[in-house]
mmCIF file of C-alpha atoms in Angstrom:
data_model
loop_
_atom_site.group_PDB
_atom_site.id
_atom_site.type_symbol
_atom_site.label_atom_id
_atom_site.label_comp_id
_atom_site.label_asym_id
_atom_site.label_seq_id
_atom_site.Cartn_x
_atom_site.Cartn_y
_atom_site.Cartn_z
ATOM 1 C CA MET A 1 -27.449 152.258 11.509
ATOM 2 C CA GLY A 2 -26.093 148.887 12.492
ATOM 3 C CA THR A 3 -28.673 146.670 14.234
ATOM 4 C CA ALA A 4 -30.122 143.708 12.374
ATOM 5 C CA GLN A 5 -33.544 145.347 12.383
ATOM 6 C CA GLU A 6 -32.217 148.633 10.990
ATOM 7 C CA ILE A 7 -30.172 146.954 8.254
ATOM 8 C CA THR A 8 -33.077 144.739 7.249
ATOM 9 C CA ALA A 9 -35.551 147.629 7.166
ATOM 10 C CA SER A 10 -33.254 149.717 4.991
ATOM 11 C CA ILE A 11 -32.681 146.840 2.574
ATOM 12 C CA LEU A 12 -36.399 146.063 2.333
ATOM 13 C CA GLU A 13 -37.017 149.688 1.277
ATOM 14 C CA GLN A 14 -34.685 149.368 -1.700
ATOM 15 C CA LEU A 15 -35.901 145.942 -2.877
ATOM 16 C CA PRO A 16 -38.190 147.245 -5.678
ATOM 17 C CA TRP A 17 -35.171 148.965 -7.269
ATOM 18 C CA GLN A 18 -33.073 145.824 -6.877
ATOM 19 C CA GLU A 19 -35.763 143.523 -8.253
ATOM 20 C CA GLU A 20 -36.005 145.673 -11.386
ATOM 21 C CA LEU A 21 -32.227 145.471 -11.753
ATOM 22 C CA TYR A 22 -32.238 141.698 -11.300
ATOM 23 C CA LYS A 23 -34.918 141.185 -13.923
ATOM 24 C CA HIS A 24 -33.104 143.541 -16.299
ATOM 25 C CA PHE A 25 -29.866 141.572 -15.974
ATOM 26 C CA HIS A 26 -31.735 138.280 -16.401
ATOM 27 C CA ARG A 27 -33.494 139.478 -19.544
ATOM 28 C CA HIS A 28 -30.268 140.771 -21.096
ATOM 29 C CA PRO A 29 -27.505 138.195 -20.481
ATOM 30 C CA GLU A 30 -24.078 138.566 -22.073
ATOM 31 C CA LEU A 31 -21.290 136.032 -22.440
ATOM 32 C CA GLY A 32 -17.842 136.399 -20.885
ATOM 33 C CA LEU A 33 -15.752 139.399 -21.965
ATOM 34 C CA LYS A 34 -18.766 140.643 -23.967
ATOM 35 C CA GLU A 35 -20.659 142.132 -21.011
ATOM 36 C CA HIS A 36 -20.689 145.603 -22.575
ATOM 37 C CA GLU A 37 -24.314 146.590 -21.863
ATOM 38 C CA THR A 38 -24.171 145.004 -18.416
ATOM 39 C CA SER A 39 -20.986 146.886 -17.608
ATOM 40 C CA ALA A 40 -22.453 150.183 -18.806
ATOM 41 C CA ARG A 41 -25.562 149.729 -16.651
ATOM 42 C CA ILE A 42 -23.490 148.902 -13.577
ATOM 43 C CA CYS A 43 -21.268 151.960 -14.134
ATOM 44 C CA GLU A 44 -24.369 154.127 -14.391
ATOM 45 C CA GLU A 45 -25.827 152.732 -11.172
ATOM 46 C CA LEU A 46 -22.546 153.094 -9.261
ATOM 47 C CA GLU A 47 -22.004 156.677 -10.374
ATOM 48 C CA ASP A 48 -25.581 157.572 -9.426
ATOM 49 C CA LEU A 49 -24.763 156.266 -5.937
ATOM 50 C CA GLY A 50 -21.645 158.447 -5.680
ATOM 51 C CA TYR A 51 -18.993 155.828 -6.471
ATOM 52 C CA GLU A 52 -15.972 156.336 -8.665
ATOM 53 C CA ALA A 53 -16.371 153.747 -11.417
ATOM 54 C CA HIS A 54 -13.226 152.295 -12.993
ATOM 55 C CA LEU A 55 -13.210 150.032 -16.044
ATOM 56 C CA ILE A 56 -10.548 147.358 -15.579
ATOM 57 C CA GLY A 57 -9.977 144.256 -17.665
ATOM 58 C CA GLY A 58 -12.211 145.188 -20.591
ATOM 59 C CA THR A 59 -15.722 144.956 -19.179
ATOM 60 C CA GLY A 60 -14.764 144.668 -15.506
ATOM 61 C CA ILE A 61 -15.794 147.479 -13.161
ATOM 62 C CA VAL A 62 -14.714 148.551 -9.708
ATOM 63 C CA GLY A 63 -16.791 151.079 -7.825
ATOM 64 C CA VAL A 64 -14.819 152.936 -5.154
ATOM 65 C CA LEU A 65 -16.502 154.671 -2.209
ATOM 66 C CA ARG A 66 -14.217 156.436 0.261
ATOM 67 C CA ASN A 67 -15.647 157.271 3.664
ATOM 68 C CA GLY A 68 -12.857 158.518 5.882
ATOM 69 C CA GLU A 69 -10.182 156.572 7.692
ATOM 70 C CA GLY A 70 -10.433 152.843 8.098
ATOM 71 C CA PRO A 71 -9.804 149.533 6.352
ATOM 72 C CA VAL A 72 -10.405 148.788 2.695
ATOM 73 C CA VAL A 73 -12.878 145.999 1.879
ATOM 74 C CA LEU A 74 -13.322 144.471 -1.574
ATOM 75 C CA ALA A 75 -16.579 142.692 -2.463
ATOM 76 C CA ARG A 76 -16.905 140.891 -5.771
ATOM 77 C CA ALA A 77 -19.734 139.760 -8.044
ATOM 78 C CA ASP A 78 -19.394 138.015 -11.404
ATOM 79 C CA MET A 79 -21.310 139.236 -14.469
ATOM 80 C CA ASP A 80 -21.204 136.744 -17.340
ATOM 81 C CA ALA A 81 -23.958 134.444 -18.570
ATOM 82 C CA LEU A 82 -23.789 131.004 -20.192
ATOM 83 C CA PRO A 83 -24.420 129.650 -23.715
ATOM 84 C CA VAL A 84 -27.625 127.964 -22.528
ATOM 85 C CA THR A 85 -31.135 128.249 -23.969
ATOM 86 C CA GLU A 86 -33.492 129.195 -21.144
ATOM 87 C CA ASP A 87 -36.459 126.928 -20.398
ATOM 88 C CA THR A 88 -37.788 128.405 -17.147
ATOM 89 C CA GLY A 89 -40.961 130.001 -18.524
ATOM 90 C CA LEU A 90 -40.337 133.103 -16.416
ATOM 91 C CA GLU A 91 -42.002 136.315 -17.534
ATOM 92 C CA TYR A 92 -38.556 137.919 -17.393
ATOM 93 C CA SER A 93 -36.784 135.147 -19.334
ATOM 94 C CA SER A 94 -33.727 135.835 -21.432
ATOM 95 C CA THR A 95 -34.368 137.812 -24.617
ATOM 96 C CA VAL A 96 -31.046 136.662 -26.127
ATOM 97 C CA PRO A 97 -31.312 133.397 -28.083
ATOM 98 C CA GLY A 98 -29.021 130.699 -26.751
ATOM 99 C CA VAL A 99 -27.725 132.799 -23.822
ATOM 100 C CA MET A 100 -28.974 132.664 -20.241
ATOM 101 C CA HIS A 101 -28.038 133.634 -16.712
ATOM 102 C CA ALA A 102 -28.090 129.987 -15.648
ATOM 103 C CA CYS A 103 -25.640 130.348 -12.747
ATOM 104 C CA GLY A 104 -27.042 133.224 -10.706
ATOM 105 C CA HIS A 105 -24.592 135.931 -11.716
ATOM 106 C CA ASP A 106 -27.556 138.254 -12.299
ATOM 107 C CA MET A 107 -28.463 137.765 -8.639
ATOM 108 C CA HIS A 108 -24.854 138.384 -7.625
ATOM 109 C CA MET A 109 -24.801 141.717 -9.447
ATOM 110 C CA ALA A 110 -28.130 142.824 -7.995
ATOM 111 C CA THR A 111 -27.129 141.953 -4.421
ATOM 112 C CA LEU A 112 -23.737 143.660 -4.659
ATOM 113 C CA LEU A 113 -25.343 146.781 -6.102
ATOM 114 C CA GLY A 114 -27.808 146.609 -3.226
ATOM 115 C CA ALA A 115 -24.971 146.505 -0.721
ATOM 116 C CA ALA A 116 -23.268 149.373 -2.553
ATOM 117 C CA LYS A 117 -26.474 151.405 -2.260
ATOM 118 C CA PHE A 118 -26.875 150.639 1.435
ATOM 119 C CA LEU A 119 -23.297 151.685 2.222
ATOM 120 C CA ALA A 120 -23.590 154.857 0.143
ATOM 121 C CA GLU A 121 -26.767 155.894 1.958
ATOM 122 C CA ASN A 122 -25.672 154.926 5.492
ATOM 123 C CA GLN A 123 -22.160 156.321 5.722
ATOM 124 C CA GLU A 124 -22.623 157.298 9.350
ATOM 125 C CA SER A 125 -22.488 153.590 10.290
ATOM 126 C CA TRP A 126 -19.065 152.811 8.844
ATOM 127 C CA SER A 127 -15.708 154.244 7.846
ATOM 128 C CA GLY A 128 -13.002 153.205 5.426
ATOM 129 C CA THR A 129 -13.148 152.370 1.712
ATOM 130 C CA TYR A 130 -15.542 150.009 -0.033
ATOM 131 C CA LEU A 131 -14.604 148.459 -3.375
ATOM 132 C CA ALA A 132 -17.524 146.931 -5.282
ATOM 133 C CA LEU A 133 -15.886 144.797 -7.969
ATOM 134 C CA PHE A 134 -17.889 143.375 -10.883
ATOM 135 C CA GLN A 135 -15.884 140.729 -12.697
ATOM 136 C CA PRO A 136 -16.353 139.474 -16.256
ATOM 137 C CA ALA A 137 -15.864 135.971 -17.668
ATOM 138 C CA GLU A 138 -15.941 133.844 -14.537
ATOM 139 C CA GLU A 139 -17.322 130.899 -16.477
ATOM 140 C CA THR A 140 -14.183 130.632 -18.625
ATOM 141 C CA ALA A 141 -11.686 131.491 -15.870
ATOM 142 C CA ALA A 142 -10.593 134.488 -17.932
ATOM 143 C CA GLY A 143 -12.157 137.471 -16.160
ATOM 144 C CA ALA A 144 -10.245 137.681 -12.879
ATOM 145 C CA LYS A 145 -6.978 137.215 -14.756
ATOM 146 C CA ALA A 146 -7.974 139.920 -17.251
ATOM 147 C CA MET A 147 -8.560 142.392 -14.418
ATOM 148 C CA VAL A 148 -5.280 141.496 -12.710
ATOM 149 C CA ASP A 149 -3.392 141.743 -16.022
ATOM 150 C CA ASP A 150 -4.918 145.197 -16.571
ATOM 151 C CA GLY A 151 -3.312 146.547 -13.406
ATOM 152 C CA LEU A 152 -6.036 145.890 -10.828
ATOM 153 C CA VAL A 153 -3.568 145.702 -7.949
ATOM 154 C CA ASP A 154 -1.786 148.927 -8.877
ATOM 155 C CA ARG A 155 -4.947 150.903 -9.579
ATOM 156 C CA LEU A 156 -6.731 150.283 -6.281
ATOM 157 C CA PRO A 157 -5.904 150.677 -2.591
ATOM 158 C CA LYS A 158 -4.903 147.353 -1.065
ATOM 159 C CA PRO A 159 -7.872 145.732 0.676
ATOM 160 C CA ALA A 160 -7.694 144.105 4.084
ATOM 161 C CA VAL A 161 -10.010 141.331 2.892
ATOM 162 C CA ALA A 162 -11.948 140.202 -0.178
ATOM 163 C CA LEU A 163 -15.550 138.943 0.024
ATOM 164 C CA ALA A 164 -17.699 136.958 -2.403
ATOM 165 C CA GLN A 165 -20.793 134.786 -2.439
ATOM 166 C CA HIS A 166 -22.639 132.424 -4.760
ATOM 167 C CA VAL A 167 -26.262 131.343 -5.005
ATOM 168 C CA MET A 168 -26.668 127.575 -4.810
ATOM 169 C CA PRO A 169 -29.605 125.151 -5.236
ATOM 170 C CA ALA A 170 -30.317 125.029 -1.504
ATOM 171 C CA GLU A 171 -33.180 126.369 0.593
ATOM 172 C CA ALA A 172 -33.647 130.102 0.044
ATOM 173 C CA GLY A 173 -32.559 132.161 3.032
ATOM 174 C CA MET A 174 -29.934 129.658 4.169
ATOM 175 C CA ILE A 175 -26.292 130.779 4.291
ATOM 176 C CA GLY A 176 -23.366 128.373 4.153
ATOM 177 C CA THR A 177 -19.867 129.199 5.384
ATOM 178 C CA THR A 178 -16.784 127.082 5.921
ATOM 179 C CA ALA A 179 -13.085 127.515 6.654
ATOM 180 C CA GLY A 180 -10.628 126.078 4.150
ATOM 181 C CA PRO A 181 -11.666 124.677 0.761
ATOM 182 C CA ILE A 182 -15.190 125.636 -0.282
ATOM 183 C CA LEU A 183 -14.783 125.198 -4.061
ATOM 184 C CA SER A 184 -12.456 122.835 -5.862
ATOM 185 C CA ALA A 185 -9.633 123.638 -8.206
ATOM 186 C CA GLY A 186 -10.626 122.823 -11.780
ATOM 187 C CA ASP A 187 -8.497 121.968 -14.809
ATOM 188 C CA CYS A 188 -9.597 121.199 -18.347
ATOM 189 C CA LEU A 189 -7.191 119.164 -20.448
ATOM 190 C CA ARG A 190 -7.219 118.469 -24.185
ATOM 191 C CA ILE A 191 -5.263 115.359 -25.182
ATOM 192 C CA THR A 192 -4.488 114.408 -28.776
ATOM 193 C CA VAL A 193 -3.246 110.897 -29.493
ATOM 194 C CA HIS A 194 -1.897 109.860 -32.882
ATOM 195 C CA GLY A 195 -2.429 106.703 -34.892
ATOM 196 C CA ARG A 196 -1.977 105.664 -38.493
ATOM 197 C CA GLY A 197 -5.028 105.992 -40.708
ATOM 198 C CA ALA A 198 -6.241 103.227 -43.009
ATOM 199 C CA HIS A 199 -9.247 101.875 -44.855
ATOM 200 C CA GLY A 200 -11.844 100.448 -42.490
ATOM 201 C CA SER A 201 -11.572 97.070 -44.234
ATOM 202 C CA MET A 202 -7.807 96.915 -43.653
ATOM 203 C CA PRO A 203 -7.277 97.483 -39.916
ATOM 204 C CA HIS A 204 -3.975 95.590 -40.060
ATOM 205 C CA ASN A 205 -2.500 98.576 -41.900
ATOM 206 C CA SER A 206 -3.459 101.011 -39.133
ATOM 207 C CA VAL A 207 -2.622 102.094 -35.638
ATOM 208 C CA ASP A 208 -6.210 102.655 -34.601
ATOM 209 C CA PRO A 209 -6.528 105.837 -32.441
ATOM 210 C CA VAL A 210 -10.151 104.986 -31.591
ATOM 211 C CA VAL A 211 -9.089 101.774 -29.865
ATOM 212 C CA LEU A 212 -6.153 103.601 -28.308
ATOM 213 C CA ALA A 213 -8.328 106.405 -26.951
ATOM 214 C CA SER A 214 -10.889 103.922 -25.652
ATOM 215 C CA SER A 215 -8.167 102.058 -23.773
ATOM 216 C CA ILE A 216 -6.972 105.360 -22.283
ATOM 217 C CA VAL A 217 -10.488 106.247 -21.091
ATOM 218 C CA LEU A 218 -10.796 102.962 -19.227
ATOM 219 C CA LYS A 219 -7.320 103.133 -17.716
ATOM 220 C CA LEU A 220 -7.835 106.728 -16.517
ATOM 221 C CA GLN A 221 -10.632 105.503 -14.254
ATOM 222 C CA THR A 222 -8.022 103.820 -12.051
ATOM 223 C CA ILE A 223 -6.429 107.136 -11.021
ATOM 224 C CA VAL A 224 -9.220 107.938 -8.565
ATOM 225 C CA SER A 225 -10.268 104.365 -7.764
ATOM 226 C CA ARG A 226 -6.778 102.887 -7.282
ATOM 227 C CA GLU A 227 -4.218 105.693 -6.954
ATOM 228 C CA THR A 228 -6.039 108.208 -4.734
ATOM 229 C CA GLN A 229 -6.200 107.471 -1.007
ATOM 230 C CA PRO A 230 -9.764 106.644 0.103
ATOM 231 C CA GLY A 231 -11.324 109.678 1.735
ATOM 232 C CA ARG A 232 -9.231 112.155 -0.266
ATOM 233 C CA PHE A 233 -11.142 114.068 -2.924
ATOM 234 C CA ALA A 234 -10.492 113.906 -6.661
ATOM 235 C CA VAL A 235 -12.747 113.814 -9.714
ATOM 236 C CA LEU A 236 -11.567 112.922 -13.208
ATOM 237 C CA THR A 237 -14.123 113.076 -16.004
ATOM 238 C CA VAL A 238 -13.616 112.332 -19.681
ATOM 239 C CA GLY A 239 -16.244 114.626 -21.178
ATOM 240 C CA ALA A 240 -15.577 113.993 -24.853
ATOM 241 C CA LEU A 241 -13.836 111.538 -27.165
ATOM 242 C CA ASN A 242 -13.697 112.681 -30.775
ATOM 243 C CA ALA A 243 -12.245 110.677 -33.643
ATOM 244 C CA GLY A 244 -13.059 110.024 -37.268
ATOM 245 C CA ALA A 245 -15.960 111.072 -39.450
ATOM 246 C CA THR A 246 -17.205 107.999 -41.281
ATOM 247 C CA ALA A 247 -17.660 104.271 -40.737
ATOM 248 C CA ASN A 248 -15.162 102.892 -43.246
ATOM 249 C CA ILE A 249 -12.134 105.060 -42.470
ATOM 250 C CA ILE A 250 -9.809 104.517 -39.536
ATOM 251 C CA PRO A 251 -8.650 108.044 -38.607
ATOM 252 C CA ASP A 252 -5.098 109.094 -37.808
ATOM 253 C CA ARG A 253 -5.822 110.799 -34.482
ATOM 254 C CA ALA A 254 -8.262 111.068 -31.605
ATOM 255 C CA GLN A 255 -8.914 113.814 -29.110
ATOM 256 C CA LEU A 256 -10.036 113.498 -25.499
ATOM 257 C CA LEU A 257 -11.348 116.312 -23.307
ATOM 258 C CA LEU A 258 -10.794 115.820 -19.571
ATOM 259 C CA ASN A 259 -11.930 117.692 -16.488
ATOM 260 C CA ILE A 260 -10.115 117.444 -13.149
ATOM 261 C CA ARG A 261 -11.381 118.635 -9.750
ATOM 262 C CA THR A 262 -9.308 118.586 -6.563
ATOM 263 C CA TYR A 263 -9.045 120.289 -3.165
ATOM 264 C CA GLU A 264 -5.341 119.659 -2.515
ATOM 265 C CA PRO A 265 -2.409 120.842 -4.684
ATOM 266 C CA ALA A 266 -0.490 117.592 -4.107
ATOM 267 C CA ILE A 267 -3.426 115.470 -5.258
ATOM 268 C CA ARG A 268 -3.969 117.738 -8.262
ATOM 269 C CA GLN A 269 -0.358 117.260 -9.325
ATOM 270 C CA HIS A 270 -0.561 113.509 -8.763
ATOM 271 C CA VAL A 271 -3.660 113.253 -10.966
ATOM 272 C CA ILE A 272 -2.000 115.280 -13.742
ATOM 273 C CA ASP A 273 1.202 113.231 -13.557
ATOM 274 C CA SER A 274 -0.779 109.992 -13.656
ATOM 275 C CA ILE A 275 -2.803 111.106 -16.671
ATOM 276 C CA GLN A 276 0.375 111.848 -18.591
ATOM 277 C CA ARG A 277 1.980 108.571 -17.525
ATOM 278 C CA ILE A 278 -1.032 106.497 -18.561
ATOM 279 C CA VAL A 279 -1.523 108.271 -21.883
ATOM 280 C CA ARG A 280 2.137 107.966 -22.847
ATOM 281 C CA GLY A 281 2.202 104.322 -21.762
ATOM 282 C CA GLU A 282 -0.893 103.400 -23.781
ATOM 283 C CA CYS A 283 0.444 105.242 -26.816
ATOM 284 C CA GLN A 284 3.702 103.335 -26.599
ATOM 285 C CA ALA A 285 1.868 100.031 -26.161
ATOM 286 C CA ALA A 286 -0.263 100.752 -29.245
ATOM 287 C CA GLY A 287 2.722 101.680 -31.396
ATOM 288 C CA SER A 288 1.615 105.283 -31.815
ATOM 289 C CA PRO A 289 3.835 106.989 -34.416
ATOM 290 C CA LYS A 290 3.925 110.341 -32.549
ATOM 291 C CA GLU A 291 4.043 111.509 -28.951
ATOM 292 C CA PRO A 292 0.674 112.547 -27.459
ATOM 293 C CA GLU A 293 -0.095 116.246 -27.017
ATOM 294 C CA PHE A 294 -1.394 117.782 -23.767
ATOM 295 C CA GLU A 295 -3.056 121.215 -23.664
ATOM 296 C CA PHE A 296 -4.462 122.721 -20.466
ATOM 297 C CA TYR A 297 -7.232 125.340 -20.674
ATOM 298 C CA ASP A 298 -9.999 126.867 -18.518
ATOM 299 C CA GLN A 299 -8.013 126.383 -15.321
ATOM 300 C CA PHE A 300 -9.674 127.452 -12.078
ATOM 301 C CA PRO A 301 -7.759 127.948 -8.822
ATOM 302 C CA LEU A 302 -8.761 126.413 -5.517
ATOM 303 C CA THR A 303 -11.136 128.548 -3.435
ATOM 304 C CA SER A 304 -9.993 128.058 0.157
ATOM 305 C CA ASN A 305 -11.306 130.426 2.807
ATOM 306 C CA ASP A 306 -8.968 132.079 5.273
ATOM 307 C CA GLU A 307 -9.827 130.691 8.706
ATOM 308 C CA ALA A 308 -9.862 134.060 10.486
ATOM 309 C CA ALA A 309 -11.857 135.824 7.752
ATOM 310 C CA ASN A 310 -14.397 133.013 7.626
ATOM 311 C CA ALA A 311 -14.750 133.052 11.431
ATOM 312 C CA ARG A 312 -15.298 136.807 11.402
ATOM 313 C CA ILE A 313 -18.050 136.837 8.785
ATOM 314 C CA THR A 314 -19.669 133.697 10.221
ATOM 315 C CA GLU A 315 -19.875 135.327 13.640
ATOM 316 C CA ALA A 316 -21.380 138.452 12.053
ATOM 317 C CA PHE A 317 -23.923 136.385 10.108
ATOM 318 C CA GLU A 318 -24.937 134.403 13.189
ATOM 319 C CA ALA A 319 -25.464 137.617 15.136
ATOM 320 C CA HIS A 320 -27.573 139.130 12.335
ATOM 321 C CA PHE A 321 -29.665 136.233 11.024
ATOM 322 C CA ALA A 322 -32.098 133.909 12.779
ATOM 323 C CA ASP A 323 -30.899 130.823 14.639
ATOM 324 C CA GLY A 324 -30.224 127.960 12.255
ATOM 325 C CA GLN A 325 -30.070 130.172 9.175
ATOM 326 C CA VAL A 326 -26.268 130.000 9.010
ATOM 327 C CA TYR A 327 -24.720 126.530 8.692
ATOM 328 C CA GLN A 328 -21.359 124.942 7.950
ATOM 329 C CA ALA A 329 -21.308 124.182 4.252
ATOM 330 C CA ASP A 330 -19.679 121.141 2.733
ATOM 331 C CA PRO A 331 -17.080 121.976 0.075
ATOM 332 C CA ALA A 332 -18.596 121.983 -3.414
ATOM 333 C CA THR A 333 -17.005 120.306 -6.402
ATOM 334 C CA ALA A 334 -17.714 123.330 -8.601
ATOM 335 C CA SER A 335 -14.892 125.775 -9.375
ATOM 336 C CA GLU A 336 -14.419 129.458 -10.076
ATOM 337 C CA ASP A 337 -11.721 132.110 -10.449
ATOM 338 C CA PHE A 338 -12.543 134.578 -7.642
ATOM 339 C CA SER A 339 -9.462 133.686 -5.591
ATOM 340 C CA THR A 340 -7.211 134.984 -8.386
ATOM 341 C CA ILE A 341 -8.093 138.503 -7.226
ATOM 342 C CA PRO A 342 -7.248 138.284 -3.492
ATOM 343 C CA ASP A 343 -4.220 136.129 -4.331
ATOM 344 C CA ALA A 344 -2.938 138.924 -6.585
ATOM 345 C CA PHE A 345 -3.261 141.390 -3.691
ATOM 346 C CA GLY A 346 -1.844 138.879 -1.197
ATOM 347 C CA ILE A 347 -4.865 139.223 1.118
ATOM 348 C CA PRO A 348 -7.241 136.813 2.902
ATOM 349 C CA TYR A 349 -10.738 136.166 1.606
ATOM 350 C CA ALA A 350 -14.089 134.729 2.625
ATOM 351 C CA TYR A 351 -16.529 133.104 0.217
ATOM 352 C CA TRP A 352 -19.967 131.838 1.222
ATOM 353 C CA THR A 353 -23.119 130.392 -0.327
ATOM 354 C CA VAL A 354 -26.725 131.595 -0.356
ATOM 355 C CA GLY A 355 -29.652 129.253 -0.998
ATOM 356 C CA CYS A 356 -32.080 130.184 -3.777
ATOM 357 C CA VAL A 357 -34.809 127.506 -3.908
ATOM 358 C CA GLU A 358 -38.324 128.124 -2.564
ATOM 359 C CA LYS A 359 -38.434 126.693 0.955
ATOM 360 C CA GLN A 360 -41.344 124.264 0.638
ATOM 361 C CA LYS A 361 -40.194 122.986 -2.749
ATOM 362 C CA TYR A 362 -36.735 122.268 -1.390
ATOM 363 C CA GLN A 363 -37.959 120.657 1.822
ATOM 364 C CA ASP A 364 -40.380 118.433 -0.120
ATOM 365 C CA ALA A 365 -37.532 117.278 -2.370
ATOM 366 C CA VAL A 366 -35.353 116.552 0.662
ATOM 367 C CA ALA A 367 -38.156 114.539 2.277
ATOM 368 C CA LYS A 368 -38.617 112.477 -0.909
ATOM 369 C CA GLY A 369 -34.878 112.120 -1.525
ATOM 370 C CA THR A 370 -35.246 113.705 -4.965
ATOM 371 C CA VAL A 371 -33.195 116.901 -4.664
ATOM 372 C CA SER A 372 -30.920 116.040 -7.593
ATOM 373 C CA ALA A 373 -33.909 115.146 -9.781
ATOM 374 C CA ASP A 374 -36.378 117.869 -8.758
ATOM 375 C CA ILE A 375 -34.189 120.911 -8.022
ATOM 376 C CA PRO A 376 -32.483 122.409 -11.096
ATOM 377 C CA ALA A 377 -28.825 123.091 -10.369
ATOM 378 C CA ASN A 378 -26.593 125.871 -11.641
ATOM 379 C CA HIS A 379 -26.034 125.703 -15.429
ATOM 380 C CA SER A 380 -29.402 124.023 -16.008
ATOM 381 C CA PRO A 381 -31.781 125.663 -18.531
ATOM 382 C CA PHE A 382 -34.375 125.442 -15.725
ATOM 383 C CA PHE A 383 -32.227 127.228 -13.101
ATOM 384 C CA ALA A 384 -34.341 130.026 -11.621
ATOM 385 C CA PRO A 385 -33.558 131.459 -8.180
ATOM 386 C CA VAL A 386 -36.676 132.498 -6.315
ATOM 387 C CA ILE A 387 -36.355 136.287 -6.104
ATOM 388 C CA HIS A 388 -37.587 136.541 -2.519
ATOM 389 C CA PRO A 389 -36.003 135.957 -0.071
ATOM 390 C CA THR A 390 -32.854 135.291 -2.135
ATOM 391 C CA LEU A 391 -32.417 138.928 -3.128
ATOM 392 C CA GLU A 392 -32.714 140.351 0.357
ATOM 393 C CA THR A 393 -30.692 137.529 1.949
ATOM 394 C CA GLY A 394 -27.831 138.006 -0.522
ATOM 395 C CA THR A 395 -27.877 141.764 -0.003
ATOM 396 C CA ARG A 396 -27.890 141.424 3.774
ATOM 397 C CA THR A 397 -24.955 138.997 3.706
ATOM 398 C CA GLN A 398 -22.912 141.420 1.602
ATOM 399 C CA VAL A 399 -23.758 144.326 3.913
ATOM 400 C CA VAL A 400 -23.174 142.396 7.154
ATOM 401 C CA ALA A 401 -19.860 140.962 5.900
ATOM 402 C CA ALA A 402 -18.642 144.412 4.870
ATOM 403 C CA LEU A 403 -19.682 145.958 8.194
ATOM 404 C CA ALA A 404 -17.820 143.208 10.041
ATOM 405 C CA TYR A 405 -14.692 145.074 8.888
ATOM 406 C CA LEU A 406 -15.923 148.611 8.125
ATOM 407 C CA GLY A 407 -18.531 149.106 10.868
ATOM 408 C CA ARG A 408 -17.548 151.640 13.480
ATOM 409 C CA GLY A 409 -18.036 149.070 16.238
ATOM 410 C CA ALA A 410 -15.810 146.575 14.381
ATOM 411 C CA GLN A 411 -12.918 149.035 14.455
ATOM 412 C CA ASP A 412 -13.099 149.972 18.141
#
């Protein structure tokens, strides 16, 4: 089985099973590194399909299916939900207060399990080893690292390539690929600046950290606008400024939370160096009694597709899907930790996007120029991928990408 018609027919037959799985995952979301019930269900499904299921990195799972000689292919889905209260009104809405699959990881799990089922039931069409990897805690950049730290590389055969996909708020059925950066690197930074506290009526006795922090916020805006070459990408956001607790007390410190997004390591380093230079300079100018403190957390690596791997899966997608269904995607400013896994193995990877918004709804929003207002994006409490054709499209992309390496014709 290898023609587009045969693959599609086989996947359509298993859709009722996959839809039930998707709705189950959506109803029962779990936060990062707490995906215990999700992990157990995935292990059960993989073992029923004939896979060896290995727990790695706490709640992470890798299903291994060996089918003779040939390359090893790793395909990854993330599992964790978000601390978001769902407001979609779906009949299969989250049953967990304050937790929701608001980023499509439930769809990722269902499509990867669908690909795992297809490959298990059509072993005559391929040879080699398929690794279906389900990763915890993508949202906090902790899950891929946890799996690597738990011996992922030593416990599995080395893959020839790693594959991953993500649903995005684009027209359902559309598939975006690109060589090079497809997701930005992301860094969160906590900065504490110190002042000297005083009574609110006696500001002359203080070094006011609120004024200091406010000056820093304004000066940081010049890093992108005046220090980054026009046309080169960088985003610097100050997401929080916390200081004090009451109106008549000048506090002794302030804390800023920053988020940095970049596509190029050199620009990333320049932004970080500039932040530290500006903060230290403003602290010195204000007469701060202590040096500022810098703490990095939730750091996401750059996701940059290998040119050859991207070309190979793009060619396979274009041969399988209808004309115009596969397009060159613009890099997104979102970030994630998938690349930690192939980087640990030292292998190339390909990462692509799958649209998940009902076609007419998306096209109407495009025509009106209201996509950002009318189409809920990932992490929104209204984010709700349309099940069809997103489920079958995402399953077909996983199958077609895997067969681009494992298919008997691909190895001739």
